[in-house]
Short mmCIF file of C-alpha atoms in Angstrom, two decimals:
data_model
loop_
_atom_site.label_atom_id
_atom_site.label_comp_id
_atom_site.label_asym_id
_atom_site.label_seq_id
_atom_site.Cartn_x
_atom_site.Cartn_y
_atom_site.Cartn_z
CA ASN A 1 110.85 81.00 81.02
CA ALA A 2 112.35 81.42 84.39
CA GLY A 3 111.53 84.68 85.18
CA VAL A 4 113.77 86.69 87.95
CA THR A 5 116.52 84.20 89.74
CA GLN A 6 118.35 84.94 91.98
CA THR A 7 121.40 82.60 94.11
CA PRO A 8 121.88 82.08 96.28
CA LYS A 9 118.79 81.08 98.26
CA PHE A 10 120.64 81.31 102.16
CA GLN A 11 123.25 82.87 103.09
CA VAL A 12 125.30 83.38 106.61
CA LEU A 13 128.35 85.97 106.32
CA LYS A 14 130.73 87.15 109.52
CA THR A 15 130.84 90.62 109.57
CA GLY A 16 133.43 91.99 107.78
CA GLN A 17 133.44 88.87 104.73
CA SER A 18 132.00 90.29 100.96
CA MET A 19 129.63 88.63 98.54
CA THR A 20 127.99 89.09 96.10
CA LEU A 21 123.95 88.23 95.31
CA GLN A 22 123.12 86.98 92.03
CA CYS A 23 120.52 88.14 89.94
CA ALA A 24 119.14 87.10 86.26
CA GLN A 25 115.88 86.77 83.77
CA ASP A 26 114.61 85.76 81.07
CA MET A 27 112.60 87.99 80.14
CA ASN A 28 113.99 90.22 77.77
CA HIS A 29 113.25 93.31 80.60
CA ASN A 30 115.50 97.16 80.15
CA SER A 31 114.96 97.84 84.48
CA MET A 32 116.03 95.81 87.00
CA TYR A 33 115.98 96.48 90.78
CA TRP A 34 117.28 95.29 94.05
CA TYR A 35 115.28 95.18 97.43
CA ARG A 36 115.60 94.84 100.97
CA GLN A 37 112.97 93.28 103.20
CA ASP A 38 112.97 94.04 106.92
CA PRO A 39 109.69 92.91 109.27
CA GLY A 40 107.52 95.97 109.63
CA MET A 41 109.41 97.69 106.98
CA GLY A 42 108.36 96.32 103.41
CA LEU A 43 110.37 96.34 101.15
CA ARG A 44 113.18 99.58 100.48
CA LEU A 45 115.04 100.19 97.23
CA ILE A 46 118.60 99.49 96.96
CA TYR A 47 119.64 99.94 93.85
CA TYR A 48 118.10 100.13 90.90
CA SER A 49 119.38 99.74 86.68
CA ALA A 50 117.00 101.68 84.41
CA SER A 51 118.97 100.28 81.30
CA GLU A 52 121.80 98.38 80.63
CA GLY A 53 124.83 100.76 81.08
CA THR A 54 123.05 103.23 83.68
CA THR A 55 122.78 102.62 87.81
CA ASP A 56 121.62 104.14 90.06
CA LYS A 57 120.87 104.71 94.13
CA GLY A 58 117.49 103.72 95.61
CA GLU A 59 117.07 104.63 99.08
CA VAL A 60 119.17 102.98 101.04
CA PRO A 61 122.24 102.34 99.01
CA ASN A 62 125.17 102.83 101.49
CA GLY A 63 127.06 99.32 101.90
CA TYR A 64 126.42 97.91 98.92
CA ASN A 65 127.29 98.27 95.28
CA VAL A 66 125.91 96.48 92.22
CA SER A 67 126.65 95.73 88.20
CA ARG A 68 124.23 95.22 85.22
CA LEU A 69 126.46 92.89 83.75
CA ASN A 70 124.49 92.88 80.65
CA LYS A 71 120.75 92.88 79.80
CA ARG A 72 119.94 89.44 81.78
CA GLU A 73 122.13 90.32 84.97
CA PHE A 74 121.89 92.44 88.06
CA SER A 75 124.39 91.75 90.83
CA LEU A 76 124.34 93.14 94.23
CA ARG A 77 128.03 93.33 96.24
CA LEU A 78 128.00 93.69 100.19
CA GLU A 79 131.84 94.54 99.90
CA SER A 80 132.33 94.66 104.09
CA ALA A 81 128.94 92.74 105.37
CA ALA A 82 127.73 94.13 108.64
CA PRO A 83 124.82 92.67 110.65
CA SER A 84 122.42 96.24 110.00
CA GLN A 85 122.96 93.99 106.51
CA THR A 86 120.73 90.81 108.26
CA SER A 87 117.73 90.86 105.57
CA VAL A 88 115.77 88.90 102.90
CA TYR A 89 117.21 90.48 99.47
CA PHE A 90 114.89 90.64 96.54
CA CYS A 91 115.54 91.47 92.77
CA ALA A 92 113.05 92.40 90.60
CA SER A 93 112.88 93.45 86.90
CA SER A 94 110.50 95.11 84.42
CA GLY A 95 109.81 96.40 80.61
CA GLY A 96 111.04 99.83 81.81
CA GLY A 97 107.85 102.28 80.58
CA VAL A 98 106.00 103.99 83.23
CA ALA A 99 103.80 101.83 85.18
CA ASP A 100 105.36 98.80 84.12
CA THR A 101 104.39 95.96 86.43
CA GLN A 102 107.91 94.57 88.36
CA TYR A 103 108.17 91.15 88.90
CA PHE A 104 110.29 89.84 91.67
CA GLY A 105 112.56 86.83 92.35
CA PRO A 106 112.29 84.42 95.22
CA GLY A 107 114.81 86.02 97.18
CA THR A 108 117.67 85.36 99.63
CA ARG A 109 118.11 85.30 103.51
CA LEU A 110 121.41 87.05 104.75
CA THR A 111 122.55 86.87 107.83
CA VAL A 112 125.42 88.55 109.22
CA LEU A 113 127.20 87.17 112.69
CA GLY B 1 109.94 111.94 99.05
CA GLU B 2 106.96 109.20 99.02
CA ASN B 3 106.09 108.32 102.03
CA VAL B 4 103.34 105.29 101.76
CA GLU B 5 101.64 104.19 104.89
CA GLN B 6 99.58 100.73 105.37
CA HIS B 7 96.65 100.12 107.48
CA PRO B 8 96.69 97.54 110.14
CA SER B 9 98.83 95.48 110.06
CA THR B 10 97.51 92.33 110.65
CA LEU B 11 93.87 91.42 110.21
CA SER B 12 92.70 87.88 110.63
CA VAL B 13 88.59 86.87 109.21
CA GLN B 14 87.19 83.86 108.38
CA GLU B 15 86.64 82.67 105.22
CA GLY B 16 83.82 83.83 103.00
CA ASP B 17 84.24 86.87 105.07
CA SER B 18 85.26 90.74 103.26
CA ALA B 19 89.30 91.76 104.04
CA VAL B 20 89.86 95.66 103.40
CA ILE B 21 93.73 96.53 103.91
CA LYS B 22 93.85 100.68 103.27
CA CYS B 23 96.74 102.69 102.06
CA THR B 24 98.07 106.49 101.97
CA TYR B 25 99.99 108.48 100.28
CA SER B 26 102.41 111.71 100.95
CA ASP B 27 103.18 112.42 96.74
CA SER B 28 100.28 113.84 94.81
CA ALA B 29 102.16 113.10 92.06
CA SER B 30 101.96 109.85 92.47
CA ASN B 31 99.78 107.93 89.65
CA TYR B 32 100.62 104.54 89.63
CA PHE B 33 99.28 102.11 92.35
CA PRO B 34 99.71 98.50 92.74
CA TRP B 35 98.79 95.84 94.95
CA TYR B 36 101.51 92.73 96.11
CA LYS B 37 100.54 89.68 97.30
CA GLN B 38 103.74 87.71 98.97
CA GLU B 39 103.18 84.10 100.18
CA LEU B 40 105.66 82.25 102.90
CA GLY B 41 108.72 82.09 101.51
CA LYS B 42 108.23 83.76 98.18
CA GLY B 43 108.38 86.92 96.38
CA PRO B 44 105.89 89.23 95.64
CA GLN B 45 103.74 89.24 93.12
CA LEU B 46 101.80 91.77 91.47
CA ILE B 47 97.79 91.12 92.04
CA ILE B 48 95.91 94.49 90.66
CA ASP B 49 96.95 97.62 89.93
CA ILE B 50 95.24 100.89 89.29
CA ARG B 51 96.06 103.94 87.89
CA SER B 52 95.09 108.18 88.63
CA ASN B 53 92.59 107.98 85.79
CA VAL B 54 90.56 105.44 87.22
CA GLY B 55 88.65 105.70 90.43
CA GLU B 56 87.76 102.00 90.98
CA LYS B 57 88.97 98.14 89.75
CA LYS B 58 88.15 95.31 89.54
CA ASP B 59 89.25 91.71 89.13
CA GLN B 60 86.81 88.73 90.29
CA ARG B 61 86.88 88.81 93.97
CA ILE B 62 89.54 91.36 94.14
CA ALA B 63 88.92 95.45 93.71
CA VAL B 64 90.78 98.65 94.43
CA THR B 65 90.45 101.78 95.07
CA LEU B 66 91.44 105.54 94.61
CA ASN B 67 90.81 108.66 96.18
CA LYS B 68 93.36 111.57 95.20
CA THR B 69 91.68 114.38 96.76
CA ALA B 70 92.09 112.26 99.78
CA LYS B 71 95.52 110.41 98.53
CA HIS B 72 94.50 107.03 100.10
CA PHE B 73 94.06 103.94 97.86
CA SER B 74 92.30 100.89 99.60
CA LEU B 75 91.99 96.68 98.81
CA HIS B 76 88.84 95.03 98.84
CA ILE B 77 88.63 91.36 99.11
CA THR B 78 85.44 89.82 98.82
CA GLU B 79 84.53 85.80 99.60
CA THR B 80 87.87 85.65 101.27
CA GLN B 81 89.45 81.69 100.91
CA PRO B 82 92.63 80.48 103.19
CA GLU B 83 94.23 80.52 100.24
CA ASP B 84 94.31 84.35 100.48
CA SER B 85 95.97 84.05 103.32
CA ALA B 86 99.19 85.95 102.48
CA VAL B 87 100.99 89.35 103.26
CA TYR B 88 99.54 92.19 101.37
CA PHE B 89 101.41 95.52 100.00
CA CYS B 90 100.31 98.84 98.45
CA ALA B 91 103.23 100.82 96.95
CA ALA B 92 102.94 104.67 95.32
CA SER B 93 104.81 105.34 91.70
CA LYS B 94 104.97 108.90 89.82
CA GLY B 95 105.28 109.00 86.31
CA THR B 96 108.95 108.18 85.53
CA SER B 97 110.78 106.44 82.93
CA TYR B 98 111.82 103.41 85.46
CA GLY B 99 108.87 102.70 86.98
CA LYS B 100 110.07 103.19 90.94
CA LEU B 101 108.21 101.71 93.27
CA THR B 102 107.72 103.30 97.22
CA PHE B 103 106.26 100.66 99.22
CA GLY B 104 103.98 100.38 102.27
CA GLN B 105 104.75 97.92 105.76
CA GLY B 106 102.82 95.28 104.91
CA THR B 107 99.26 93.80 106.31
CA ILE B 108 99.38 89.86 107.27
CA LEU B 109 96.21 88.36 106.84
CA THR B 110 95.34 85.10 107.77
CA VAL B 111 91.74 83.82 106.86
CA HIS B 112 90.37 81.30 109.14
CA PRO B 113 88.33 78.19 108.07
#
């Protein structure tokens, strides 16, 4: 099993450009998450999907949209990238039960110029 | 919402020494407390977790303690080794169906040979 995979690994955008970060998991998990990681701030939840067909905002959703394409895939879209969105983005998944372990992907390092 | 504070931000020890990282949380309803280890260029990986009905949990050289009255929990690593060098994150969660986590800011642990 590959676990949680993310593409791309690195991306450089210009201000105003758009892009979609892809995430897929092969663990048959119900819940999926998108986090951003900034120095000294830990990981902050952007959006999550408790189950297929549902999505909801996390702590820092502004400037982002998500799509739960099916049970395996959860994408994060930046419609008009801003320098403040320069960060490392992690996707995670879990079984969906209370206190289920979250498994993280390897991350996407995004730079917005 | 929940707020998790983690200290210290950096910790340097000699191989064989013990390391302790402490976290405090604000929401008394939180009942699940995982610890993640993040190696350079990788996503966080769960190393140990504790639930609110347990005061201490051990797994080989790693232990976690929880004081619900004081709302703090700690990670203890004994007999540290250079491969323990990484960033460690604590997190807290309430009992919800999707397991939303609030992370601390992270501790950079360096173990010197």
